[in-house]
Amino acid sequence: MNKNVLAVGIDIGGTNTVFGLVDYLGNCVSHDSIKTSHFELVEDFVDAVCLKLTKLIADQADAEIIGVGIGAPNGNYFSGNIEFAPNLNWKGIIPLSRLFEEQLNIPTTLTNDANAAALGERIYGAAKGVDNFVMVTLGTGLGSGFVVNGDLVYGHDGFAGELGHTIVEKNGRLCGCGRRGCLETYVSATGIVKSAKEFLKKSSNSSLSDLQFITSKSISDAAIAGDKLALEIFDFTAEKLGLSLANTIAISSPKLIVLFGGLAQSGDLLIKPTKKYLEEYVLSIYKNKIEIVSSKLNASDAAILGASALAWKH
Amino acid sequence: MNKNVLAVGIDIGGTNTVFGLVDYLGNCVSHDSIKTSHFELVEDFVDAVCLKLTKLIADQADAEIIGVGIGAPNGNYFSGNIEFAPNLNWKGIIPLSRLFEEQLNIPTTLTNDANAAALGERIYGAAKGVDNFVMVTLGTGLGSGFVVNGDLVYGHDGFAGELGHTIVEKNGRLCGCGRRGCLETYVSATGIVKSAKEFLKKSSNSSLSDLQFITSKSISDAAIAGDKLALEIFDFTAEKLGLSLANTIAISSPKLIVLFGGLAQSGDLLIKPTKKYLEEYVLSIYKNKIEIVSSKLNASDAAILGASALAWKH
């Protein structure tokens, strides 16, 4: 066998698209990126990515490319389409897998970004060899991927795994999806900023009250510095996540929950209180059985690794 | 192949145990029962069931018994044990599969009653050929079984599928499990009776107020007769179930939800408002995609069929 077997991983975000070549050990041997939001037409976007990708491939002597894996918002594994993604320029149903296959002539597999992240953790990261786990990605929103009996849960239509859109507060905060009280309105970079603003209305006794703009990063920084209000905001966030995970556990009884993304990087700041609330809320048969860990993947490569994992898995 | 190939199905309930022989078409060719609660010792119980079962088997000329499937509260598929079942006389960990195998010398598989019901629906009933569905059993409590990618979800420890113990009302009704606000404190035969008592405190304008004892059956009967308060109680119950199913769908995206048990037999009385609330609460990508149906299995045989399905599946 040719030793230089590689998979292509492409992670499409609303702002940036990153892509690269990954070996079976999870080393990202080369990578590049473009601005997703610059392309009004998806065909121009695919052309631009393929042009750069072809160069990356040509740079690898004797490389055999085993497949292309793409993680994208609202990516459907079964159809290979991006379907009605609110944060992309390309509206409606976009046959993304087919567009890449036609240009590259390499088998291409698509799923949503959180599912790709779950595969990345399973093949290269914190969930190596774990057949039942839940991946939670904390970015602008909250994404999730469920692995059951060793396989990703796609559901009957390819859209399973929307933990961010389970309702945790009836008549709670308005969500981008049009409903109220979704988990991601509380537990995400935007959710925690909303919480901070609510908390600051009641108390200005915090270093956060001096800031012109509050970000999830500034809340983390304040909490690390011991700011009491910032710690309360993390506790509030963790309570929502802990309850939601306790309910999730009662459904799929995972061995492990992996957190990924900006908020998860704050490590113990979020994980410790989340674990406390999870244990408080969870049914006794699951108590002290489930680990919560943050992603073991290098943050800058993780998105590419996750997408490439789809090609290896496929 | 011997045409008379049969599986044994045993369903263990807190009060009664029913068992019988089932062919591969789902016909229960013979059955019998004993009182579970009469047996202080599990060994005596197994002796009594095996004695009766051996007679049933001897009555079938040329019968080849392919396996024994058992559905039991807190039955663990991986270990073959009943583990800490609150409603049985036998406390702690009971190696039930092993006890039956030693007596009958037939491969024996155990799972909890709701998982067995899910397999029953998949092999013989409403979920034939459906690879992604949720089974909800409404009895004294609320049980559930999840089928994903064609397989039951057991989770990493064999205890997946406790939808009845997801928390739907923080600080809500006290549950038998010691926590508050579990779905089964609202949606179950006992839950709906609790609701009726609460509703009757506020209004006595109902045929239910004349009854000495209220049961889920009497609430159903009153609702069928058009009693307004009884219909409100069903609406209240359906709202809790609808929200919980909407959240469940966001996790596993099933094609179908099958309801089984006394409350589900009230058919449209529960299913119609549940579907209304489900569609109201569910994320738009799942809207009008998921069917809710009641079990297609003959109620008196269903428990045996479900348990026997485990033997066929195995």
XYZ file of C-alpha atoms in Angstrom:
628
model
C 0.000 0.000 0.000
C 1.083 3.490 -0.827
C 2.214 4.963 2.476
C 1.109 8.480 1.623
C -2.649 7.899 1.843
C -4.424 11.108 2.791
C -7.974 12.368 3.269
C -9.220 15.837 2.457
C -11.091 17.667 5.219
C -13.112 20.792 4.450
C -14.843 22.756 7.190
C -17.279 25.372 5.977
C -18.207 28.104 8.397
C -20.328 31.188 7.835
C -17.231 33.393 7.726
C -14.263 31.150 6.904
C -13.709 27.851 5.172
C -10.634 25.866 6.200
C -9.385 22.759 4.413
C -6.390 20.505 4.393
C -4.862 17.068 3.947
C -4.845 14.660 6.870
C -3.091 11.336 7.336
C -4.634 8.357 9.135
C -2.898 9.304 12.386
C -4.671 12.652 12.416
C -1.733 14.784 11.332
C -2.827 17.732 9.244
C 0.023 17.729 6.692
C -1.065 20.912 4.897
C -3.925 23.360 5.013
C -5.309 26.583 3.604
C -8.421 28.726 3.915
C -10.716 31.159 2.115
C -13.466 33.568 3.127
C -16.806 31.785 2.692
C -18.774 34.997 2.903
C -16.998 36.509 -0.137
C -18.747 34.138 -2.532
C -22.259 34.997 -3.648
C -22.411 31.898 -5.856
C -21.641 28.465 -4.492
C -20.114 27.429 -7.856
C -17.474 30.176 -7.536
C -16.795 29.049 -3.972
C -16.287 25.422 -5.041
C -14.002 26.549 -7.903
C -11.873 28.595 -5.510
C -11.555 25.809 -2.918
C -10.734 23.200 -5.564
C -8.060 25.404 -7.125
C -6.266 25.714 -3.791
C -6.877 22.081 -2.867
C -5.434 20.831 -6.167
C -2.244 22.701 -5.346
C -2.076 21.186 -1.859
C -2.530 17.722 -3.362
C 0.088 18.341 -6.074
C 2.580 19.336 -3.367
C 2.329 15.847 -1.837
C 4.497 13.471 -3.833
C 2.751 10.126 -4.484
C -0.269 11.159 -2.413
C -3.244 8.898 -2.759
C -6.404 10.784 -1.765
C -8.876 8.383 -0.213
C -11.826 10.756 -0.063
C -13.153 14.189 0.724
C -15.076 14.875 3.930
C -16.997 18.112 4.403
C -18.476 19.539 7.579
C -20.951 22.335 6.924
C -23.870 23.968 8.697
C -27.096 22.098 7.857
C -25.116 19.539 5.874
C -27.195 16.410 5.246
C -25.289 13.136 5.185
C -27.923 11.257 3.209
C -28.478 13.770 0.417
C -25.025 15.377 0.295
C -26.824 18.720 0.272
C -26.598 21.816 2.427
C -30.244 22.484 3.182
C -31.510 25.952 4.133
C -28.439 27.100 6.096
C -29.333 30.414 7.733
C -25.721 31.631 8.026
C -24.542 31.034 4.429
C -25.042 33.166 1.316
C -26.364 30.193 -0.655
C -30.051 29.755 0.008
C -32.278 26.717 -0.420
C -30.854 23.295 -1.232
C -27.216 23.218 -2.385
C -25.887 19.908 -3.807
C -22.445 20.474 -2.332
C -21.104 16.910 -2.395
C -21.957 16.588 -6.085
C -20.313 19.944 -6.940
C -17.047 18.865 -5.283
C -17.158 15.369 -6.765
C -17.611 16.779 -10.275
C -14.543 18.991 -9.900
C -12.214 16.695 -7.961
C -13.412 13.278 -9.079
C -12.937 11.997 -5.518
C -15.729 10.398 -3.439
C -17.134 13.135 -1.220
C -19.140 12.867 1.993
C -20.927 15.690 3.771
C -22.402 16.112 7.216
C -23.023 18.958 9.610
C -20.089 20.468 11.477
C -20.969 18.981 14.881
C -21.269 15.454 13.452
C -17.910 15.937 11.752
C -16.461 17.074 15.082
C -17.847 13.931 16.752
C -16.129 11.724 14.165
C -12.938 13.711 14.623
C -12.977 13.025 18.369
C -13.777 9.358 17.787
C -10.999 8.758 15.291
C -8.281 11.105 16.541
C -9.353 12.689 19.817
C -10.948 12.313 23.246
C -13.450 9.621 22.206
C -11.012 7.167 20.592
C -12.553 3.718 20.859
C -15.685 4.981 22.657
C -18.848 3.558 21.064
C -21.392 5.703 22.908
C -20.723 9.377 23.423
C -22.106 12.849 22.846
C -20.196 15.689 21.198
C -21.243 19.220 22.066
C -19.754 22.116 20.088
C -20.035 25.519 21.700
C -19.582 28.292 19.162
C -21.915 31.069 18.096
C -24.590 28.396 18.552
C -24.630 24.953 20.158
C -24.156 21.953 17.886
C -24.148 18.288 18.792
C -23.330 14.878 17.386
C -24.452 11.579 18.920
C -22.512 8.353 18.521
C -24.481 5.218 19.411
C -23.265 1.646 19.003
C -20.173 3.082 17.284
C -22.104 4.941 14.581
C -23.219 8.526 14.156
C -26.928 9.062 14.701
C -28.240 10.705 11.534
C -31.902 9.901 12.166
C -34.282 8.912 9.416
C -33.765 12.169 7.489
C -30.124 13.027 8.227
C -30.999 15.832 10.664
C -30.522 14.193 14.069
C -28.386 15.823 16.750
C -29.866 19.281 17.309
C -29.379 19.383 21.081
C -29.002 23.167 20.816
C -32.647 23.310 19.788
C -34.112 21.338 22.640
C -36.297 23.615 24.731
C -34.941 24.078 28.266
C -37.046 27.085 29.301
C -40.621 27.208 28.107
C -41.296 30.830 27.062
C -37.598 31.512 27.571
C -35.236 33.518 25.370
C -36.075 34.010 21.706
C -33.916 31.773 19.520
C -32.732 32.371 15.956
C -34.930 29.389 14.981
C -38.039 31.400 15.880
C -38.951 29.437 19.002
C -38.286 30.255 22.643
C -36.053 28.751 25.317
C -33.710 26.662 23.157
C -30.576 25.457 24.938
C -28.325 27.443 22.596
C -29.899 30.735 23.676
C -28.244 30.074 27.063
C -25.283 27.807 26.359
C -23.176 29.243 23.522
C -20.903 32.233 22.976
C -23.904 34.427 22.182
C -26.012 32.881 24.953
C -23.512 33.602 27.708
C -23.183 37.208 26.518
C -26.971 37.569 26.778
C -26.784 36.152 30.306
C -24.020 38.616 31.203
C -26.157 41.528 30.034
C -29.078 40.273 32.124
C -26.880 39.818 35.201
C -25.347 43.282 34.760
C -28.804 44.859 34.831
C -29.178 43.583 38.381
C -25.646 44.242 39.587
C -22.808 46.464 38.368
C -20.358 45.073 40.898
C -18.183 43.401 38.287
C -15.191 44.163 36.085
C -17.522 43.370 33.166
C -19.506 46.548 33.798
C -16.511 48.624 32.639
C -16.384 46.998 29.201
C -17.850 48.594 26.094
C -18.371 45.212 24.415
C -18.818 41.966 26.269
C -17.722 38.740 24.612
C -17.641 35.176 25.884
C -13.869 35.604 26.056
C -14.139 38.639 28.331
C -16.551 36.749 30.606
C -14.072 33.831 30.776
C -11.198 36.182 31.505
C -13.152 37.916 34.278
C -14.144 34.570 35.805
C -10.539 33.349 35.718
C -9.541 36.579 37.483
C -12.080 35.715 40.191
C -14.850 38.159 39.242
C -17.833 36.989 41.287
C -20.517 37.986 38.806
C -18.672 36.298 35.938
C -18.490 33.120 38.011
C -22.232 33.377 38.680
C -22.826 33.699 34.924
C -20.847 30.491 34.354
C -22.829 28.793 37.113
C -26.108 29.885 35.491
C -24.915 28.589 32.110
C -23.690 25.315 33.594
C -27.044 24.704 35.297
C -28.854 24.824 31.940
C -26.262 22.583 30.303
C -26.176 20.171 33.257
C -29.952 19.679 33.218
C -30.009 19.250 29.472
C -27.188 16.703 29.570
C -28.896 14.825 32.426
C -31.987 14.490 30.218
C -29.859 13.484 27.253
C -28.134 10.787 29.282
C -31.524 9.278 30.166
C -32.057 8.771 26.446
C -28.740 7.476 25.120
C -26.673 6.609 28.226
C -23.290 7.664 26.822
C -19.949 6.868 28.423
C -18.545 10.282 27.645
C -19.519 13.848 26.793
C -16.960 15.858 24.827
C -17.177 19.657 24.787
C -15.544 21.649 22.005
C -15.226 25.329 21.129
C -14.444 28.670 22.704
C -16.563 28.213 25.840
C -15.277 24.671 26.333
C -11.694 25.941 26.232
C -12.402 27.714 29.474
C -12.080 24.153 30.808
C -12.963 23.714 34.456
C -14.759 27.057 34.467
C -17.641 25.459 32.577
C -17.021 21.730 33.024
C -16.815 21.682 36.812
C -20.182 23.334 37.556
C -21.794 21.503 34.621
C -20.704 18.207 36.138
C -22.036 19.294 39.528
C -25.483 20.101 38.106
C -25.495 17.023 35.877
C -24.908 14.774 38.889
C -27.588 16.642 40.825
C -30.196 16.255 38.083
C -29.377 12.836 36.650
C -31.260 9.620 37.457
C -29.451 7.563 40.106
C -28.541 4.661 37.792
C -26.332 7.041 35.763
C -24.709 8.854 38.686
C -20.892 9.113 38.685
C -20.657 7.097 35.487
C -20.348 9.766 32.819
C -17.220 11.760 32.111
C -17.285 15.296 30.703
C -14.063 16.306 28.983
C -12.964 19.033 26.631
C -11.802 18.179 23.133
C -8.327 16.714 22.810
C -7.855 18.050 19.291
C -5.629 20.993 18.463
C -8.153 23.821 18.132
C -6.721 25.249 14.922
C -6.782 21.881 13.098
C -9.854 20.359 14.754
C -12.377 21.433 12.137
C -10.277 19.999 9.282
C -9.582 16.806 11.248
C -13.283 16.334 11.967
C -14.241 16.731 8.323
C -11.432 14.437 7.159
C -12.577 11.799 9.657
C -15.756 11.543 7.615
C -13.701 10.482 4.589
C -11.789 7.850 6.588
C -14.986 6.558 8.171
C -16.683 6.438 4.791
C -35.899 -26.465 8.205
C -38.308 -27.614 10.850
C -41.432 -25.543 10.248
C -42.378 -25.403 13.899
C -39.633 -23.030 15.033
C -40.785 -21.032 18.041
C -39.404 -18.439 20.447
C -40.273 -18.134 24.119
C -41.383 -14.717 25.314
C -41.538 -13.924 29.044
C -42.790 -10.583 30.301
C -42.199 -9.937 33.982
C -44.326 -7.282 35.611
C -44.498 -6.261 39.248
C -47.819 -8.083 39.679
C -48.081 -10.658 36.868
C -45.687 -12.553 34.657
C -47.001 -13.707 31.287
C -45.175 -16.073 28.961
C -45.811 -18.014 25.800
C -44.562 -19.493 22.542
C -44.464 -17.292 19.449
C -43.866 -18.199 15.810
C -41.871 -16.003 13.429
C -45.041 -14.379 12.098
C -45.871 -13.099 15.566
C -48.608 -15.588 16.393
C -48.705 -16.435 20.060
C -49.442 -20.175 19.774
C -49.817 -20.779 23.516
C -49.424 -18.829 26.727
C -49.812 -18.928 30.480
C -49.157 -16.672 33.475
C -48.277 -16.604 37.168
C -48.334 -14.002 39.935
C -44.872 -12.453 40.195
C -45.585 -10.917 43.565
C -46.307 -14.329 45.188
C -42.648 -15.329 45.035
C -40.338 -14.083 47.746
C -37.386 -15.934 46.213
C -36.430 -15.497 42.579
C -35.315 -19.153 42.406
C -38.842 -20.307 43.280
C -40.231 -17.946 40.661
C -37.921 -19.321 37.950
C -38.826 -22.915 38.958
C -42.538 -22.150 38.676
C -42.253 -20.420 35.286
C -40.043 -23.193 33.880
C -42.427 -25.896 35.046
C -45.302 -24.294 33.172
C -43.134 -23.418 30.172
C -41.864 -26.977 29.825
C -45.481 -28.129 29.562
C -46.242 -25.536 26.879
C -43.194 -26.674 24.925
C -44.073 -30.382 25.299
C -47.536 -29.639 23.916
C -45.991 -28.471 20.618
C -45.114 -31.505 18.517
C -41.698 -31.163 16.873
C -41.221 -27.681 18.240
C -37.729 -26.292 17.922
C -37.202 -23.507 20.469
C -34.829 -20.920 19.047
C -34.381 -18.895 22.212
C -35.893 -17.269 25.257
C -36.487 -13.506 25.395
C -37.342 -11.795 28.669
C -38.661 -8.293 29.207
C -38.381 -7.163 32.822
C -38.224 -3.899 34.752
C -34.585 -2.761 35.043
C -33.476 -5.675 32.869
C -29.959 -5.111 31.585
C -29.214 -6.493 28.117
C -25.458 -6.590 28.595
C -25.329 -8.351 31.952
C -28.528 -10.426 31.732
C -29.322 -9.179 35.223
C -32.298 -7.422 36.750
C -30.619 -4.588 38.638
C -32.302 -2.853 41.588
C -35.894 -3.056 40.337
C -38.016 -1.019 42.753
C -41.269 -2.878 41.971
C -40.080 -6.478 42.400
C -39.633 -8.543 45.548
C -36.097 -9.506 44.550
C -33.678 -6.815 45.602
C -30.211 -6.004 44.347
C -28.719 -7.707 41.303
C -30.566 -10.804 40.060
C -28.815 -12.934 37.388
C -32.107 -13.763 35.689
C -30.837 -14.840 32.254
C -28.432 -17.284 33.855
C -31.131 -18.748 36.138
C -33.396 -19.456 33.146
C -30.564 -20.770 30.976
C -29.520 -23.222 33.705
C -33.041 -24.631 33.935
C -34.084 -24.625 30.282
C -30.755 -24.992 28.543
C -31.897 -22.529 25.887
C -30.035 -19.279 25.022
C -31.745 -16.503 26.983
C -31.699 -12.750 26.390
C -33.000 -10.094 28.762
C -33.827 -6.432 28.392
C -36.195 -3.990 30.002
C -39.893 -4.170 29.147
C -39.958 -1.018 27.012
C -37.005 -2.172 24.901
C -38.748 -5.513 24.430
C -41.894 -3.654 23.369
C -39.852 -1.665 20.836
C -38.489 -4.870 19.309
C -42.002 -6.312 19.264
C -43.255 -3.340 17.253
C -40.275 -3.514 14.920
C -40.625 -7.208 14.154
C -44.385 -7.701 14.309
C -46.121 -4.356 14.772
C -46.387 -0.679 13.850
C -42.654 -0.164 13.236
C -42.073 -3.039 10.800
C -39.120 -2.086 8.624
C -38.618 1.276 10.357
C -34.959 1.831 11.284
C -35.385 4.933 13.442
C -38.260 5.140 15.881
C -39.161 5.697 19.507
C -41.367 3.393 21.545
C -43.191 4.892 24.519
C -45.001 2.577 26.927
C -47.576 4.214 29.158
C -48.397 2.062 32.161
C -48.027 2.748 35.861
C -44.878 4.585 34.753
C -43.515 5.705 31.399
C -41.004 3.431 29.645
C -39.227 3.966 26.360
C -37.101 2.169 23.813
C -35.076 3.896 21.094
C -34.248 2.244 17.787
C -31.470 3.968 15.829
C -29.947 2.718 12.567
C -32.072 -0.426 12.996
C -30.692 -1.341 16.425
C -31.893 -0.811 19.958
C -30.010 1.865 21.865
C -28.694 0.212 25.032
C -26.097 2.861 25.794
C -22.671 2.063 27.160
C -24.080 0.373 30.281
C -27.337 -1.174 29.026
C -29.541 1.443 30.722
C -30.425 3.790 27.851
C -34.024 4.763 27.122
C -35.360 6.261 30.348
C -37.458 8.985 28.738
C -39.856 8.740 31.696
C -37.064 10.093 33.876
C -36.209 13.164 31.847
C -37.090 16.264 33.844
C -39.861 18.291 32.201
C -40.730 20.537 35.149
C -37.909 21.738 37.336
C -39.150 21.494 40.947
C -42.241 19.719 39.621
C -44.005 16.658 41.023
C -42.075 14.264 43.236
C -41.172 11.089 41.321
C -40.682 7.563 42.661
C -37.014 7.946 41.667
C -36.572 10.641 44.325
C -36.200 13.566 41.934
C -38.791 16.138 40.868
C -40.592 16.858 37.592
C -39.902 13.608 35.715
C -42.055 13.104 32.619
C -43.658 9.987 34.114
C -45.077 11.961 37.040
C -47.317 13.645 34.439
C -47.611 11.191 31.546
C -48.558 7.742 32.844
C -51.604 6.101 34.416
C -50.582 7.378 37.859
C -49.525 10.773 36.484
C -52.850 11.513 34.848
C -54.688 10.556 38.048
C -52.522 13.057 39.951
C -53.408 15.689 37.364
C -57.115 14.890 37.726
C -56.919 15.378 41.483
C -55.184 18.739 40.974
C -57.760 19.847 38.412
C -60.644 18.760 40.657
C -59.336 20.974 43.453
C -59.945 23.971 41.208
C -63.220 22.853 39.648
C -65.857 20.294 40.630
C -67.806 20.790 37.418
C -67.056 17.291 36.110
C -68.484 13.787 36.224
C -65.146 12.810 37.792
C -66.025 14.665 40.994
C -68.724 12.044 41.730
C -66.271 9.137 41.724
C -64.854 7.608 44.885
C -61.721 6.402 43.073
C -60.316 7.996 39.955
C -58.354 5.851 37.528
C -56.836 6.629 34.144
C -59.684 4.551 32.681
C -62.340 6.683 34.362
C -60.649 9.849 33.054
C -60.614 8.356 29.533
C -64.261 7.329 29.817
C -65.266 10.808 31.009
C -63.299 12.449 28.183
C -64.912 10.159 25.593
C -68.308 11.136 27.029
C -67.355 14.781 26.432
C -66.564 15.812 30.020
C -64.815 19.160 29.643
C -62.518 18.835 32.634
C -61.415 15.353 31.567
C -60.573 16.741 28.131
C -58.545 19.510 29.786
C -56.652 16.884 31.780
C -55.777 15.073 28.552
C -54.697 18.375 27.000
C -52.457 19.104 30.006
C -50.941 15.613 29.755
C -50.453 15.914 25.995
C -48.658 19.227 26.361
C -46.006 17.639 28.591
C -45.632 14.652 26.263
C -45.592 16.851 23.141
C -42.777 19.049 24.469
C -40.783 16.063 25.623
C -41.154 14.318 22.261
C -40.209 17.530 20.416
C -36.957 17.600 22.420
C -36.429 13.891 21.815
C -36.865 14.346 18.069
C -34.132 16.997 18.053
C -31.789 14.315 19.363
C -32.596 11.194 17.333
C -34.856 12.409 14.484
C -37.079 9.321 14.334
C -39.540 8.554 11.553
C -42.152 7.270 13.949
C -43.258 7.355 17.582
C -45.261 4.363 18.792
C -47.360 4.654 21.952
C -48.371 1.560 23.883
C -50.391 0.848 27.027
C -53.609 1.856 28.721
C -53.362 5.588 28.101
C -52.319 5.046 24.476
C -55.384 2.888 23.918
C -57.455 5.992 24.393
C -56.143 6.676 20.875
C -56.975 10.098 19.489
C -57.790 11.353 22.968
C -54.078 11.476 23.750
C -52.451 11.275 20.311
C -54.287 14.181 18.680
C -53.389 16.872 21.254
C -49.883 15.387 21.675
C -49.326 15.774 17.941
C -50.646 19.342 18.089
C -48.196 20.307 20.861
C -45.348 18.377 19.287
C -45.743 20.313 16.030
C -45.973 23.556 17.991
C -42.764 22.894 19.936
C -40.621 21.086 17.385
C -37.808 22.695 15.360
C -38.985 23.617 11.841
C -36.801 21.080 10.001
C -38.758 18.254 11.702
C -42.252 19.706 11.284
C -44.920 17.447 9.750
C -42.408 14.638 9.275
C -42.990 12.452 12.325
C -45.934 10.129 12.781
C -47.368 9.223 16.183
C -49.328 5.971 16.191
C -50.615 3.592 18.802
C -49.285 0.046 18.973
C -50.555 -2.377 16.338
C -50.087 -5.378 18.608
C -52.950 -7.193 20.283
C -52.812 -5.803 23.817
C -53.169 -9.149 25.581
C -50.289 -10.761 23.619
C -48.090 -7.699 23.134
C -45.882 -8.205 26.172
C -45.130 -11.823 25.204
C -44.557 -10.852 21.560
C -42.161 -8.091 22.576
C -40.123 -10.394 24.770
C -40.074 -13.141 22.132
C -38.871 -10.615 19.533
C -35.689 -10.358 21.574
C -35.065 -14.072 21.005
C -35.650 -13.773 17.239
C -33.483 -10.667 17.022
C -30.753 -12.351 19.025
